[in-house]
Every structure is written in structure tokens, then in C-alpha cells.
Short mmCIF file of C-alpha atoms in Angstrom, two decimals:
data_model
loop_
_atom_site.label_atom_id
_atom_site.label_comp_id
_atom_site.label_asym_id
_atom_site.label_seq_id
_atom_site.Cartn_x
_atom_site.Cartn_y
_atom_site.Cartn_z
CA UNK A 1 5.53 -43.06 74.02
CA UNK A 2 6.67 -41.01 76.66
CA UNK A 3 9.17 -37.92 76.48
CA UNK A 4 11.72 -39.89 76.62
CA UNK A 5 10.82 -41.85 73.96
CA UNK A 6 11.09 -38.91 71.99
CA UNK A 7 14.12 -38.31 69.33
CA UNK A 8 15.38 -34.65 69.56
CA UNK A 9 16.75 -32.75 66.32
CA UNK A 10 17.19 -28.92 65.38
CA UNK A 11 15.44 -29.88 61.99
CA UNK A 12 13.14 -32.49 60.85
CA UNK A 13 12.52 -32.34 57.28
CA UNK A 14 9.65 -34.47 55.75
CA UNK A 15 10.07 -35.36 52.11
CA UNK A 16 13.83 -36.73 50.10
CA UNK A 17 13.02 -35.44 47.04
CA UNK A 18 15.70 -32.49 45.11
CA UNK A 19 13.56 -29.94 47.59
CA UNK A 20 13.76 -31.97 50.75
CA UNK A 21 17.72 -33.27 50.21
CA UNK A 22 18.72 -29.42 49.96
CA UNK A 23 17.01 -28.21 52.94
CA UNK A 24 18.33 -30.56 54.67
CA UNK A 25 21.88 -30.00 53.14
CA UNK A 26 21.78 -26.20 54.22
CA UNK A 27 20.85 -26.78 58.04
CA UNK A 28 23.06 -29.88 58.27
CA UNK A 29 26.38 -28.00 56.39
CA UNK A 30 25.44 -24.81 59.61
CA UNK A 31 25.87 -27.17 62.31
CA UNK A 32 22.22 -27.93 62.77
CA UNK A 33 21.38 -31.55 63.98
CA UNK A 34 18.97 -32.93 61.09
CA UNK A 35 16.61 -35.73 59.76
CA UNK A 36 15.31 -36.25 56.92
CA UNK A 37 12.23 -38.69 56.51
CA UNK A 38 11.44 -40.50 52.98
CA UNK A 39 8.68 -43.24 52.62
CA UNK A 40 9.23 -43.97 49.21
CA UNK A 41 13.21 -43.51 47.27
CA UNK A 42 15.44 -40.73 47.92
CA UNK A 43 15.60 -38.34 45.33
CA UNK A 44 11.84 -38.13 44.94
CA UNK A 45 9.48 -37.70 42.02
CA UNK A 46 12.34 -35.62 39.64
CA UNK A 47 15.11 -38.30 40.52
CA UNK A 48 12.89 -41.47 39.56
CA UNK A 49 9.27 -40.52 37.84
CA UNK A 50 9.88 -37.33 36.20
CA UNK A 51 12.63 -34.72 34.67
CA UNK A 52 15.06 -37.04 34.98
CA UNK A 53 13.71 -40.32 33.16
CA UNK A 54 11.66 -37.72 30.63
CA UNK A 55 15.12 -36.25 29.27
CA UNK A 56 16.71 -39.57 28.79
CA UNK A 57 13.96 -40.71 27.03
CA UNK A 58 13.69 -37.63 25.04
CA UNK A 59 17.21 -36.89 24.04
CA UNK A 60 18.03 -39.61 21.65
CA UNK A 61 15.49 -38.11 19.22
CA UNK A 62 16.77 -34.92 19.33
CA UNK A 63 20.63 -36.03 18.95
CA UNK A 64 19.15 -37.75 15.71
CA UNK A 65 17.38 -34.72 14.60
CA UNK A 66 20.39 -32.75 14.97
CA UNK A 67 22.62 -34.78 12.92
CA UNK A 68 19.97 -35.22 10.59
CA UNK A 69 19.59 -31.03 10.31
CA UNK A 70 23.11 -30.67 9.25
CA UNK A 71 24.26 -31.48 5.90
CA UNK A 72 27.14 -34.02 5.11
CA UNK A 73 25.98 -36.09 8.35
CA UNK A 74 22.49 -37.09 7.23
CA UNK A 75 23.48 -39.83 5.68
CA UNK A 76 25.31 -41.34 9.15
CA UNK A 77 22.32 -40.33 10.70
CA UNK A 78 19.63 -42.47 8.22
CA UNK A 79 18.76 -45.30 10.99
CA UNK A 80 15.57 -45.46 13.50
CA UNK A 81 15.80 -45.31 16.96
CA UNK A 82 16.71 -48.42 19.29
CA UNK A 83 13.66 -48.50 21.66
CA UNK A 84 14.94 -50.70 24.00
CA UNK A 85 18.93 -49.23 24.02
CA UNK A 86 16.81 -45.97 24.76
CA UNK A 87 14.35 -47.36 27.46
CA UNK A 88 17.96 -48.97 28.79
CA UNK A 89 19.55 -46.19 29.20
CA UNK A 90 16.55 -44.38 31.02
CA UNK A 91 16.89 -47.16 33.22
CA UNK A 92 20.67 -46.08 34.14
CA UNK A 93 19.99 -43.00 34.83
CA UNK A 94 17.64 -43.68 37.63
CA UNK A 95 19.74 -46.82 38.50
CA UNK A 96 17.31 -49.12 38.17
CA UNK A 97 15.09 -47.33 40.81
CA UNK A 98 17.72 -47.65 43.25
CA UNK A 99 17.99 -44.73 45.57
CA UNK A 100 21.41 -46.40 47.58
CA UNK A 101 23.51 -43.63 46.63
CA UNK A 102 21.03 -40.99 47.37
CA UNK A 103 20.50 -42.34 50.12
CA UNK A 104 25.13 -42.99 50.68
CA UNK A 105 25.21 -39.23 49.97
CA UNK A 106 22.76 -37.86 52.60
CA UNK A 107 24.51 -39.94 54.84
CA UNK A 108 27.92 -38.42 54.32
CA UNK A 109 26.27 -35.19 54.49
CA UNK A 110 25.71 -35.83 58.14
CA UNK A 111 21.81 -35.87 57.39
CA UNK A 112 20.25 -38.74 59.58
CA UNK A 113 17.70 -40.86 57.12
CA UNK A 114 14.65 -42.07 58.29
CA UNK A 115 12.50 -44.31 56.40
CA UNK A 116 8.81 -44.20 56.61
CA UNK A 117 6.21 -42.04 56.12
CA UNK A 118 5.91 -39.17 58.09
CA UNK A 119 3.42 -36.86 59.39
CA UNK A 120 2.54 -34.28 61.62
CA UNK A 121 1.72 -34.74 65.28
CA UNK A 122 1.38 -31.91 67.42
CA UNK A 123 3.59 -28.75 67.62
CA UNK A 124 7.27 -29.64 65.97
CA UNK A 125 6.37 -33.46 66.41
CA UNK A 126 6.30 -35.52 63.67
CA UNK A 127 5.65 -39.21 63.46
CA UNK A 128 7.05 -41.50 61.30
CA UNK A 129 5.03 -44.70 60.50
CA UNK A 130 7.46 -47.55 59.51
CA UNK A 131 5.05 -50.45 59.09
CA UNK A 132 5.34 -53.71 61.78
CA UNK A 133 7.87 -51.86 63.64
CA UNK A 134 5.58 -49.14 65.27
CA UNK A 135 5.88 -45.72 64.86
CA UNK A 136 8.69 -43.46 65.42
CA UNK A 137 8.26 -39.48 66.94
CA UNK A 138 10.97 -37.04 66.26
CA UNK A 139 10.97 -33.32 67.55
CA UNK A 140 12.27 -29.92 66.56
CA UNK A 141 13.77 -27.53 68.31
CA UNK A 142 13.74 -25.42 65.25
CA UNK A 143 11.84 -26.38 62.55
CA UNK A 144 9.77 -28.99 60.86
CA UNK A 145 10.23 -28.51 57.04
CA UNK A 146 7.65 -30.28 54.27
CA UNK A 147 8.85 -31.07 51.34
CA UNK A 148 6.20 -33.81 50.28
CA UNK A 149 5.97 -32.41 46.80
CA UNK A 150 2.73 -32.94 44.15
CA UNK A 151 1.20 -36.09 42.70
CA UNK A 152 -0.75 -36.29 39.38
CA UNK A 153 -4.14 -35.22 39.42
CA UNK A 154 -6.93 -37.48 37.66
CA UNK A 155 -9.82 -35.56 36.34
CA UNK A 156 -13.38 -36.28 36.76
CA UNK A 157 -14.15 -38.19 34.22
CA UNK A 158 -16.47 -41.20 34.39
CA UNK A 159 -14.69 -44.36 34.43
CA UNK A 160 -11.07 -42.83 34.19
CA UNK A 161 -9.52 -44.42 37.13
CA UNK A 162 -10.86 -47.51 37.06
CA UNK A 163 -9.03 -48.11 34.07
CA UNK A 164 -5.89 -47.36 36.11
CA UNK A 165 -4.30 -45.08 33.87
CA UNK A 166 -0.97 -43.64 33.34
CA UNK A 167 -0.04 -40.57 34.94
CA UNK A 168 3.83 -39.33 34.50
CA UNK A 169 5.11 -41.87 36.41
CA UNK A 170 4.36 -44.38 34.49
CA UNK A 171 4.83 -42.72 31.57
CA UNK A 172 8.52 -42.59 32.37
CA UNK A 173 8.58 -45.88 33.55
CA UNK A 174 7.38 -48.21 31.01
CA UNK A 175 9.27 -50.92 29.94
CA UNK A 176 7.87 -50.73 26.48
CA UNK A 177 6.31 -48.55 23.88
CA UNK A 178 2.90 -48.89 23.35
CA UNK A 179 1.56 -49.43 20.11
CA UNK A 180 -1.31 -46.73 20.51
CA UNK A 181 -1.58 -43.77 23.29
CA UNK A 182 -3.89 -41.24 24.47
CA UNK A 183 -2.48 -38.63 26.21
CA UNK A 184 -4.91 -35.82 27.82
CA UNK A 185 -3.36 -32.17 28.63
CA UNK A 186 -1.92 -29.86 26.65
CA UNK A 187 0.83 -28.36 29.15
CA UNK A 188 4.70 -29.40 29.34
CA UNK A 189 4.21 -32.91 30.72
CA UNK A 190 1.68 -33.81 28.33
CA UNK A 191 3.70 -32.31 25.33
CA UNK A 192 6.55 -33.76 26.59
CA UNK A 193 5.20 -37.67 26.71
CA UNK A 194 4.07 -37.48 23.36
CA UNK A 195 7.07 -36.20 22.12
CA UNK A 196 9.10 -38.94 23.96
CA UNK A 197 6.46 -41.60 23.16
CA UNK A 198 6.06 -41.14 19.43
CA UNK A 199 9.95 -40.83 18.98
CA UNK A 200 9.71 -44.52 20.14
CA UNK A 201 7.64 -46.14 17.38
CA UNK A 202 3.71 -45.20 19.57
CA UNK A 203 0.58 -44.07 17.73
CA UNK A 204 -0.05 -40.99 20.15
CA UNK A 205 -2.98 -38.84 20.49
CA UNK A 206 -3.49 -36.17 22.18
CA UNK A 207 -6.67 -34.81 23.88
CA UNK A 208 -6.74 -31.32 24.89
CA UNK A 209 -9.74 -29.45 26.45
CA UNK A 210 -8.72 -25.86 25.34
CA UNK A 211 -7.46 -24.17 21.90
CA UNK A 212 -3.61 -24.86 21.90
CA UNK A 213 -1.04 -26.49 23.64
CA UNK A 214 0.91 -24.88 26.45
CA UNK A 215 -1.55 -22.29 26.75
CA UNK A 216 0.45 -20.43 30.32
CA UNK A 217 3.07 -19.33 27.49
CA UNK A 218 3.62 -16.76 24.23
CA UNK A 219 0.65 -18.21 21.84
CA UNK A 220 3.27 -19.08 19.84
CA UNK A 221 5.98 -21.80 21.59
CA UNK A 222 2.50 -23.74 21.81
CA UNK A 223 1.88 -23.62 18.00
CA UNK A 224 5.21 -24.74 16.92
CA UNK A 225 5.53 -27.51 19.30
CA UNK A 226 1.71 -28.35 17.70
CA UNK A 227 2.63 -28.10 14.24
CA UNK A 228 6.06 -29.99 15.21
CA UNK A 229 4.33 -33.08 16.86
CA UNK A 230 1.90 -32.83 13.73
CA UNK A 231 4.73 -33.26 11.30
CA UNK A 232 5.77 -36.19 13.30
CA UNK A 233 2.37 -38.26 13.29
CA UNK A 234 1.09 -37.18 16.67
CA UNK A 235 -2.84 -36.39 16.41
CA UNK A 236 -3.61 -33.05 17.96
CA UNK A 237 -7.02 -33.08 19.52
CA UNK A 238 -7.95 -29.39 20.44
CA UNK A 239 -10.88 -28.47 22.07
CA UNK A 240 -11.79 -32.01 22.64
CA UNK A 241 -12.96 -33.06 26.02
CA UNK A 242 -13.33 -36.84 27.15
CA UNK A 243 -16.97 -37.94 28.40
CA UNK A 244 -16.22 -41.76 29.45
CA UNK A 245 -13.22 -44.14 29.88
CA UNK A 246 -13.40 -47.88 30.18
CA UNK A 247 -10.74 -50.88 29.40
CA UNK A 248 -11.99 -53.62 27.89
CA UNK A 249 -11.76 -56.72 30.14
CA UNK A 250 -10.61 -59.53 27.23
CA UNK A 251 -8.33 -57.23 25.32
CA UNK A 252 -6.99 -54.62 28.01
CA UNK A 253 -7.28 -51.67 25.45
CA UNK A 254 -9.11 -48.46 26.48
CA UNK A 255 -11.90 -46.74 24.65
CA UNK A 256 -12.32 -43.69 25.37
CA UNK A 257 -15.62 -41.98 24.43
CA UNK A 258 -15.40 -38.28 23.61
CA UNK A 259 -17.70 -35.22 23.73
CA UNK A 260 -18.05 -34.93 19.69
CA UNK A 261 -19.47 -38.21 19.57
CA UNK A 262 -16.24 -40.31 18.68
CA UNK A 263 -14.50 -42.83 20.34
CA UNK A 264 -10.95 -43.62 20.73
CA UNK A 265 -9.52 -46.96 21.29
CA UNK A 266 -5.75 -46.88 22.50
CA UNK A 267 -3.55 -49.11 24.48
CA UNK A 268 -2.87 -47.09 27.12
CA UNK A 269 -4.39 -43.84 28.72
CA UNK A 270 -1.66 -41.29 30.08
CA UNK A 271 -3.39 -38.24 32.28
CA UNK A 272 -1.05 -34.90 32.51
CA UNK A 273 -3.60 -32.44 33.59
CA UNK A 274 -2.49 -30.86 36.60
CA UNK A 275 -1.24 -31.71 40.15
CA UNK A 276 -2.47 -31.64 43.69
CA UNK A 277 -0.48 -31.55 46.87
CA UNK A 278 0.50 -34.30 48.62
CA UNK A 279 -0.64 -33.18 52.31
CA UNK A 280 -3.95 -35.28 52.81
CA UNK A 281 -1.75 -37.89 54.72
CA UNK A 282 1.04 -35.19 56.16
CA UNK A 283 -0.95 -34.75 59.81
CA UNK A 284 -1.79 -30.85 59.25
CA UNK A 285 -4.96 -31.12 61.17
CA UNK A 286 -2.92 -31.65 64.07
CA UNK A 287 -1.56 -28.05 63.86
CA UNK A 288 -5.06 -26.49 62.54
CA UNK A 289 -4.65 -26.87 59.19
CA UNK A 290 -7.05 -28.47 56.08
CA UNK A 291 -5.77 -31.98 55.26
CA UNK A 292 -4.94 -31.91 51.26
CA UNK A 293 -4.56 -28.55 50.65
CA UNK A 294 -1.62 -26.09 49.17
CA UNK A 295 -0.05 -24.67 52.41
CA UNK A 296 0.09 -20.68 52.01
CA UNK A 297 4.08 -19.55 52.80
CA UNK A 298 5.27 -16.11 53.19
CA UNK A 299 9.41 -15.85 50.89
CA UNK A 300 11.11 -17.82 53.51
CA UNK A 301 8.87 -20.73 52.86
CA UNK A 302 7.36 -20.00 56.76
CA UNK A 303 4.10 -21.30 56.53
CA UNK A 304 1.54 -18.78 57.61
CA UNK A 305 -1.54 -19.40 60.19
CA UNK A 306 0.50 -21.74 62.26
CA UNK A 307 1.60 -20.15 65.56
CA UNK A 308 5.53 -20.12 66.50
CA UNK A 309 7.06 -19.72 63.49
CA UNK A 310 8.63 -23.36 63.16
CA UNK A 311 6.46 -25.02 60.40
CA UNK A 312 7.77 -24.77 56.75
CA UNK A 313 7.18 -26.14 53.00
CA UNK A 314 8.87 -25.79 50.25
CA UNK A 315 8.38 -27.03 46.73
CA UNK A 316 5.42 -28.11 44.76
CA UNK A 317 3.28 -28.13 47.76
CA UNK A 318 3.20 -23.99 48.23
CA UNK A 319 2.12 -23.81 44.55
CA UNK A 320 4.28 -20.94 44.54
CA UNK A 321 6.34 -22.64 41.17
CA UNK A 322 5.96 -26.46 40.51
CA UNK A 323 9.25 -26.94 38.97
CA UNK A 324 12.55 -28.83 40.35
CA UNK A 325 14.72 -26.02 40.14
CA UNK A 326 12.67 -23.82 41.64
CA UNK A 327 11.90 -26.18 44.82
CA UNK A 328 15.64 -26.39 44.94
CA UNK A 329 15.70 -22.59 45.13
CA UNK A 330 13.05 -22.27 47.27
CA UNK A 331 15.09 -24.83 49.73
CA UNK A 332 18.15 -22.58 50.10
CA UNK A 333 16.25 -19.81 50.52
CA UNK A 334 14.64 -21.70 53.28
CA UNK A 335 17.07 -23.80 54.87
CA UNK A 336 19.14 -19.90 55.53
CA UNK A 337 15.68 -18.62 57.17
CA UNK A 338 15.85 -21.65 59.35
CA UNK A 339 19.58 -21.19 60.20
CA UNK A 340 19.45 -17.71 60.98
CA UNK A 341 16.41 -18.14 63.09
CA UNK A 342 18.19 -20.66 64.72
CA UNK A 343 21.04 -18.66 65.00
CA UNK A 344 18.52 -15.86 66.52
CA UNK A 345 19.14 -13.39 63.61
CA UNK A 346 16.11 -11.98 61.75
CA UNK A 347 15.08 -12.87 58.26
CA UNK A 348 12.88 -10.46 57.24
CA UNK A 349 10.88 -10.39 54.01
CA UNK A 350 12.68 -8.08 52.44
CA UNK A 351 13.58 -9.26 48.78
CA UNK A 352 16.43 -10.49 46.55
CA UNK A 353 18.14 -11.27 50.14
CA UNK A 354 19.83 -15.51 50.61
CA UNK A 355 16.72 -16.13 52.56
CA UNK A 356 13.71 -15.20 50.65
CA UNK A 357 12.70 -17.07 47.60
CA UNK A 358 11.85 -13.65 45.08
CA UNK A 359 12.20 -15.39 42.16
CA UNK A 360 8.63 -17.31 42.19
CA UNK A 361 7.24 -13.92 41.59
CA UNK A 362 9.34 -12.55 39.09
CA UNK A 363 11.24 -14.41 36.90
CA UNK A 364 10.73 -18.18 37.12
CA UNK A 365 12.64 -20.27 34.64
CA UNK A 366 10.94 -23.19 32.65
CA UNK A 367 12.43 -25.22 29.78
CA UNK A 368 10.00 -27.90 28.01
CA UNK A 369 11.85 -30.28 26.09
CA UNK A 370 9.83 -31.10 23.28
CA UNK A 371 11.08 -30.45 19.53
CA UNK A 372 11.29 -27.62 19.18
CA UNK A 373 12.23 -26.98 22.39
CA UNK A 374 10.33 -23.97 24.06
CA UNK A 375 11.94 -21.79 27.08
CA UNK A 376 10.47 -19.02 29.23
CA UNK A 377 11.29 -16.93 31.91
CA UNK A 378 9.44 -14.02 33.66
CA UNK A 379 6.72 -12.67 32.23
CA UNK A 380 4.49 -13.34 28.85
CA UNK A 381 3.43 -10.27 26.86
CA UNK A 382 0.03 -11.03 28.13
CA UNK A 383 0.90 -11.49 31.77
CA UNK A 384 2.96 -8.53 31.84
CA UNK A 385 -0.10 -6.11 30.31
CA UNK A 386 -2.78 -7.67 33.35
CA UNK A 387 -0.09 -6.98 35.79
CA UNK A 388 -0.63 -3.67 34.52
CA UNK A 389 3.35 -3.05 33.51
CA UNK A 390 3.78 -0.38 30.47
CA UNK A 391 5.52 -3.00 28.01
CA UNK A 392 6.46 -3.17 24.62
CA UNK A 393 7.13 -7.20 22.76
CA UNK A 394 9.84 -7.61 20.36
CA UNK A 395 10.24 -10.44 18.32
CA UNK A 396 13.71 -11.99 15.87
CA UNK A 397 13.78 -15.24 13.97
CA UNK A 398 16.26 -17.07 15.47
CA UNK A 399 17.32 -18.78 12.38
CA UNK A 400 18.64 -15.57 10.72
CA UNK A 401 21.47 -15.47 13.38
CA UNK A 402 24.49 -16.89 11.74
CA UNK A 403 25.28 -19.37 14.36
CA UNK A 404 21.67 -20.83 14.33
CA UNK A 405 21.93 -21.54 10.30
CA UNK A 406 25.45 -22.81 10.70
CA UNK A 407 24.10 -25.00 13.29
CA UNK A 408 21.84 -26.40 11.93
CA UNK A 409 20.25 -26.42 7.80
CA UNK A 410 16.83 -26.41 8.50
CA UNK A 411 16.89 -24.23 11.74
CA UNK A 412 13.54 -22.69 12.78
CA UNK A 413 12.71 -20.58 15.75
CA UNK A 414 11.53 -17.62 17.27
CA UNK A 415 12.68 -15.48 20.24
CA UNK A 416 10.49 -12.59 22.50
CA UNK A 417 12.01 -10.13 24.64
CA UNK A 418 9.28 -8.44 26.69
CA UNK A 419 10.44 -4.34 27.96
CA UNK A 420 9.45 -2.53 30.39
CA UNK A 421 9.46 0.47 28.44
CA UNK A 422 9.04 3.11 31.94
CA UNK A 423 11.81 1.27 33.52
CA UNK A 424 13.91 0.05 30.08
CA UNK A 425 14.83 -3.67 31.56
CA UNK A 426 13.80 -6.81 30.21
CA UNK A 427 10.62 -8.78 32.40
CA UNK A 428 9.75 -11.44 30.20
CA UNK A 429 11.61 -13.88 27.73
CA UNK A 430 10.44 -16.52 25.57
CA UNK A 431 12.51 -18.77 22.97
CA UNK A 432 11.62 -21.30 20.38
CA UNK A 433 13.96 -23.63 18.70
CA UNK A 434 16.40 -26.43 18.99
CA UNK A 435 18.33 -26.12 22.41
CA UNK A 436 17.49 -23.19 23.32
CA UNK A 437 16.84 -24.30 27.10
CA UNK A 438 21.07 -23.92 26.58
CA UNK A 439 20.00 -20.09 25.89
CA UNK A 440 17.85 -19.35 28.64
CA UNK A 441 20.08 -18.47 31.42
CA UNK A 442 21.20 -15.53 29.78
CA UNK A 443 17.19 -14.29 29.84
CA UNK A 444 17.02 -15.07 33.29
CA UNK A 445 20.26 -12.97 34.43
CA UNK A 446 19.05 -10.10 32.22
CA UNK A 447 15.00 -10.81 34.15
CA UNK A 448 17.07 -10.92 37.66
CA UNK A 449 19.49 -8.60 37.53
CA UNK A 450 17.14 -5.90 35.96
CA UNK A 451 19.92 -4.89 33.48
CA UNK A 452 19.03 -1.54 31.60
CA UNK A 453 18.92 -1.91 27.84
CA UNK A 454 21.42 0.18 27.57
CA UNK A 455 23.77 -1.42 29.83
CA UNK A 456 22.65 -5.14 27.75
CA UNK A 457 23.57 -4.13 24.74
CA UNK A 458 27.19 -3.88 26.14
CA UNK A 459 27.14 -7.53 26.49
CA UNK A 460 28.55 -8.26 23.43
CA UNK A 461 28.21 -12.27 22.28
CA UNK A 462 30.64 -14.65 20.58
CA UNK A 463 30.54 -14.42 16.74
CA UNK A 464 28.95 -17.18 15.81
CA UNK A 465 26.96 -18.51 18.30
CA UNK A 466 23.18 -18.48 18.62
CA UNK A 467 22.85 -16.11 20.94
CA UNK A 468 23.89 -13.23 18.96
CA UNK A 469 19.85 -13.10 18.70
CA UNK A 470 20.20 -10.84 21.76
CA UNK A 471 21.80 -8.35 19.35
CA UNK A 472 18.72 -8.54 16.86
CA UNK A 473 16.28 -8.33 19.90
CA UNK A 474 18.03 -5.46 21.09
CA UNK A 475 18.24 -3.46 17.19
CA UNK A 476 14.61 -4.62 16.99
CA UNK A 477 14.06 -2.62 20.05
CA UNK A 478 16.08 0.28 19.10
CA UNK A 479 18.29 0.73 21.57
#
């Protein structure tokens, strides 16, 4: 292919997904010409394989356990679940794994769509290979942006994936429960599935190498969510570690043999432990780079060792915060370093500024949707003391706030604010209970913002609402 040959745009971005479709958004909406390149449906892994399909799945079970937790509607609320209306309306909110309006909206964005998968060739080159009809180069003038995102990671374990196994995508996929499931983790995915699973009629186990379950948060989100899935027939597997996996030819169910001896025999095997990035394919030799690897990025997503400053990645694939939101917020922070760059305007590293992605170090937001749900942001109590921060944990039952028990009858839940008590702002938040992902925003403004205590306790709540347990976080404080 000769120069000529060669498509010219200010921005190629490689990778649909929420991460990819917003960098491209923010250089496209400044004037810069833009393509975006997608091998598989736009919208990516959240859109199709992930949050999206997991909260269908999982909300019907929680709209039932709400009406069930209120007296006087119990009795409307005494029927099962409808697997199939449930799986059904999964299936509408990824349309059918359709990505035509995805796709229809980065069009009228003025984003050009490429289809195929694309890779790195050579300073700001990046070839896309579309199958029988040859490949396809496209330059930058100003940046090349990956946004290739994570895939599931399969552990070591002898026989595992030849018994092709489900990973999250399948496990918000299937078209029908199974009757018995092993799921190994112990983090939000894994948590999550079985939660979703066993709502839907499936004898789920879980197998989990270490003590607890969501063991990156407060000690104590991961034993409620233990005891909850307990209480609902799930069998919690601590400190259990799997030696060998094999499916049986004749009967397609999967025994798995485990380090105390036992064996398990399930229908299906679902793996949530961990991710890896999806840049063994992406080309990064080309620019000096290890094929596979987490690319190392300074705040504006620039990635660093790679001469010119015009190679970028954002999301899952900096390991900076593998979460939608926060590739999304990684992407604006990104697409303005691009366009000011462009624009030949510095963008410095200086913090809390439109172009440099602070958050991932101070106050990332998380939400797992199991029941009880569980929501974090910033620090842990733990975290906070190895950073070496002077802090002080304070702890309310969210049930004793009015609008919790008027909520709800059988309300149970438990709320951490974490203080630095040198600087008197909030660094860490952690709630327990049902909906309090609805909370969590408040936490995060409080983490962001730095507000002094003294200045939060001015921020009075609406009588009766739930999160009048700001006010008992704050008196348990004493400020």
C-alpha cells in the first residue's frame, strides 16, 4: 500500500466499547476528523456481555424482595420469578446483540466506523484487518487512542479450559438457567452471577481461594453479601481452591476435583477471577512495546515510553480502574488532552483539571449489585492506614434511619465514613444495604470535593429519606 493508499484522520481510536465511543465523541464534537475501529459490536463488553445484561438479570429479584420487605404488599408479591420473561427482557436490553443503533448513533456523531480489527503498525498507523477484503491503514495526525478494554482471565488449573467454561460473557448470555453452577472468585462479578443465577431457579456454588468474598472492600460488605447468598441457598466455598476440571463426554456435566479431596459435579463452570488486557493482538511491538501487557499512562491517558506523544489508552487496559464509568471518565479526560494538544495548548499533569483523569487515585466509585447491595468509594479503613493517612472509621446502622425502616420492614445495613482526622474531610465511604448504589454519589461528592466536616454537616437531608445516615455518621463523629 503506498502513501496514497493511506486514509488520513486527526484521531483514530481503536476499540467501540462505552470508553472508545466517548473518546471518540469528545475529538469528533472539537472539530477533529475521527475513526473509530470495532471488530466485534459497538458498545463493547458493558453494552452486550457485562453491566448491562448483569442488572437486567439481577433486578427482578430485587423488585420482588422489595415488595416482599414491606408489609401490606407481601401478599401481591407471593409468586416466583418468570425465568424466561427475565432472560427476555435481558435480551431487550442488549437488543438481541444488535449493535445497529450504536453503531446509527456514532454515525450521527460524525464519527467514521470502521469494522475490523485493528492494530498497530508503525508510528500513528494502524491497520485494520477486515477479513477477504484485505487490510485497511489509517493514520493520525494527532493521536491513536486504545480502547480495547479486558477479557476474562482463566486460571491455571488443569483441565479448566478444555471444558470451555463460562466466563462473564456467557454468564450473561445464557439462554437458560442451569440446573447446577460452579462459580470460582469471590470479587463483584463472581458475587454478582451467583446472585443473578440462583434468583433464577440454579443450584450455585461458589469456590473461593481466600477467606471472604470481596476481599478489596470493608471486611464487612463481603460478609453480608456471604451470609445473604447463604440465606438464599448459594454454597459458600471459602478457602477452597480447585485442583482439576474435566466435562464428562456422555453427559456434558463438569466435575470439578478440589484441593480438600472433594469433588463437585455441576452443569456448568463460570470463571470470574480476574482480567487481562486485551493488547496481545493490538500491534504494540511495532512501536516498542510488550505484546499483552497493561500499557503504563501518565492522567491524560498518554501512554508513556512511546516517543511523540500521540499514543493513548484508556479504560481497562491501563489497569488504572477496571470499571465502565471510570473508562468513560478516563475518555473525557483524554479525548480534552488530545484536543488541546491538537489545538497546541498544554495539558499538563496538574490535577482535578478537564484533562487529567485524578479520580483513579482518589476516589473511584464502585457499586456491586448483589443483595444486599454493597457501594464504595475512595478509600477502605485499611487502605487509608498503609497509605499512611491519620484516619479515624465511623460506623451507623443504616436501618435505624427513619427512612430506611419506613422503606423497608426488614431493612438491614451498615454505612462507614472514613476521616481524615489532620485534614477533617471524608477519604473513604462504604455502604451496605438495599439500593444504596442510589446513595453513593453523595460519598463521592463529599470524597471529591474534599468538603470539611464542618462544612458537611451543613448539608442538611430530606426528612425521611435514607440518607439522613449522613447525619448519624456525622454525630458518630462528633462534629
Amino acid at each position: 500500500m503506498t502513501q496514497a493508499d493511506e486514509e488520513g484522520y486527526d484521531v483514530v481510536v481503536i476499540g467501540a466499547g462505552p470508553t472508545g465511543e466517548n473518546v471518540a465523541a469528545g475529538t469528533a464534537r472539537a472539530g477533529l476528523s475521527t475513526a473509530l475501529v470495532e471488530s466485534e459490536l459497538v458498545g463493547g463488553e458493558c453494552s452486550y456481555w457485562a453491566c448491562v445484561p448483569s442488572k437486567a438479570m439481577l433486578r427482578p429479584a430485587a423488585a420482588l424482595a422489595e415488595a416482599r420487605g414491606v408489609r401490606g404488599a407481601r401478599r401481591a408479591a407471593g409468586g416466583d420469578l418468570d425465568p424466561d420473561a427475565v432472560l427476555a427482557r435481558r435480551d431487550s436490553f442488549v437488543s438481541g446483540w444488535d449493535d445497529r443503533g450504536q453503531a446509527d448513533w456514532v454515525r450521527s456523531a460524525g464519527i467514521d466506523l470502521v469494522r475490523g480489527h485493528g492494530r498497530l503498525a508503525g508510528e500513528r498507523r494502524v491497520e485494520v484487518l477486515r477479513g477477504g477484503d484485505g487490510p485497511r491503514t489509517l493514520t493520525a495526525r494527532h493521536a491513536v487512542v486504545l480502547c480495547t478494554g479486558s477479557a476474562a482471565a482463566v486460571p491455571d488449573v488443569e483441565g479448566l479450559r478444555g471444558v470451555r467454561p463460562w466466563t462473564a460473557r456467557e454468564g450473561t448470555s445464557a439462554g437458560t438457567p442451569p440446573r447446577r453452577l460452579a462459580v470460582l472468585g469471590g470479587g463483584p462479578v463472581a458475587c454478582e452471577a451467583a446472585t443473578a443465577w440462583s434468583s433464577l431457579g440454579s443450584e450455585v456454588t461458589m469456590l473461593v481461594r481466600g477467606p471472604g468474598l470481596l476481599s478489596a472492600m470493608e471486611p464487612f460488605a463481603g460478609r453480608a453479601v456471604e451470609e445473604a447468598l447463604r440465606a438464599e441457598g448459594v454454597r459458600v466455598r471459602t478457602g477452597t481452591v480447585a485442583r482439576r476440571v474435566a466435562r464428562d463426554a456422555a453427559t456434558g456435566f463438569v466435575t470439578a476435583e478440589l484441593d480438600d479431596g472433594s469433588r463437585l459435579e455441576t452443569e456448568e463452570f463460570l470463571v470470574a477471577a480476574g482480567r487481562l488486557p486485551r493488547t496481545g493482538a493490538l500491534g504494540l511491538d511495532s512501536v516498542g512495546l510488550a505484546p499483552g501487557t497493561w500499557l503504563e499512562v501518565d492522567d491524560t491517558c498518554l501512554v508513556t515510553g512511546v516517543p511523540g506523544g500521540w499514543l493513548y489508552a484508556a479504560g481497562d487496559l491501563n489497569h488504572r480502574a477496571l470499571l465502565t464509568h471510570m473508562g468513560k471518565y478516563q475518555a473525557r479526560a483524554c479525548a480534552a488532552a488530545v484536543v488541546r494538544r491538537a489545538e497546541g495548548r498544554e495539558a499538563g499533569p496538574e490535577p482535578w483539571t478537564g484533562w487529567t483523569a485524578t479520580t483513579d487515585r482518589a476516589a473511584v466509585p464502585q457499586v456491586v449489585f448483589t443483595r444486599p447491595e454493597v457501594a464504595s468509594v475512595g478509600l477502605t479503613e485499611r487502605r487509608a492506614r498503609e497509605e499512611g493517612l491519620p484516619v479515624r472509621a465511623v460506623d451507623c446502622a443504616v436501618g435505624d434511619v427513619a427512612g430506611a425502616a419506613l422503606r423497608r420492614d426488614d431493612y438491614r445495613g451498615r454505612a462507614r465514613m472514613v476521616v481524615d482526622t489532620e485534614r477533617e474531610v471524608v477519604v473513604g465511604c462504604t455502604l451496605v444495604g438495599p439500593d444504596v448504589g442510589e446513595l453513593l454519589h453523595a460519598a463521592t461528592i463529599a470524597v471529591v470535593g474534599e468538603v470539611p466536616l464542618g462544612r458537611l454537616r451543613h448539608a442538611v437531608p430530606a426528612f425521611p429519606t435514607v440518607g439522613e445516615l449522613w447525619l448519624r455518621l456525622l454525630e458518630e463523629y462528633g462534629t
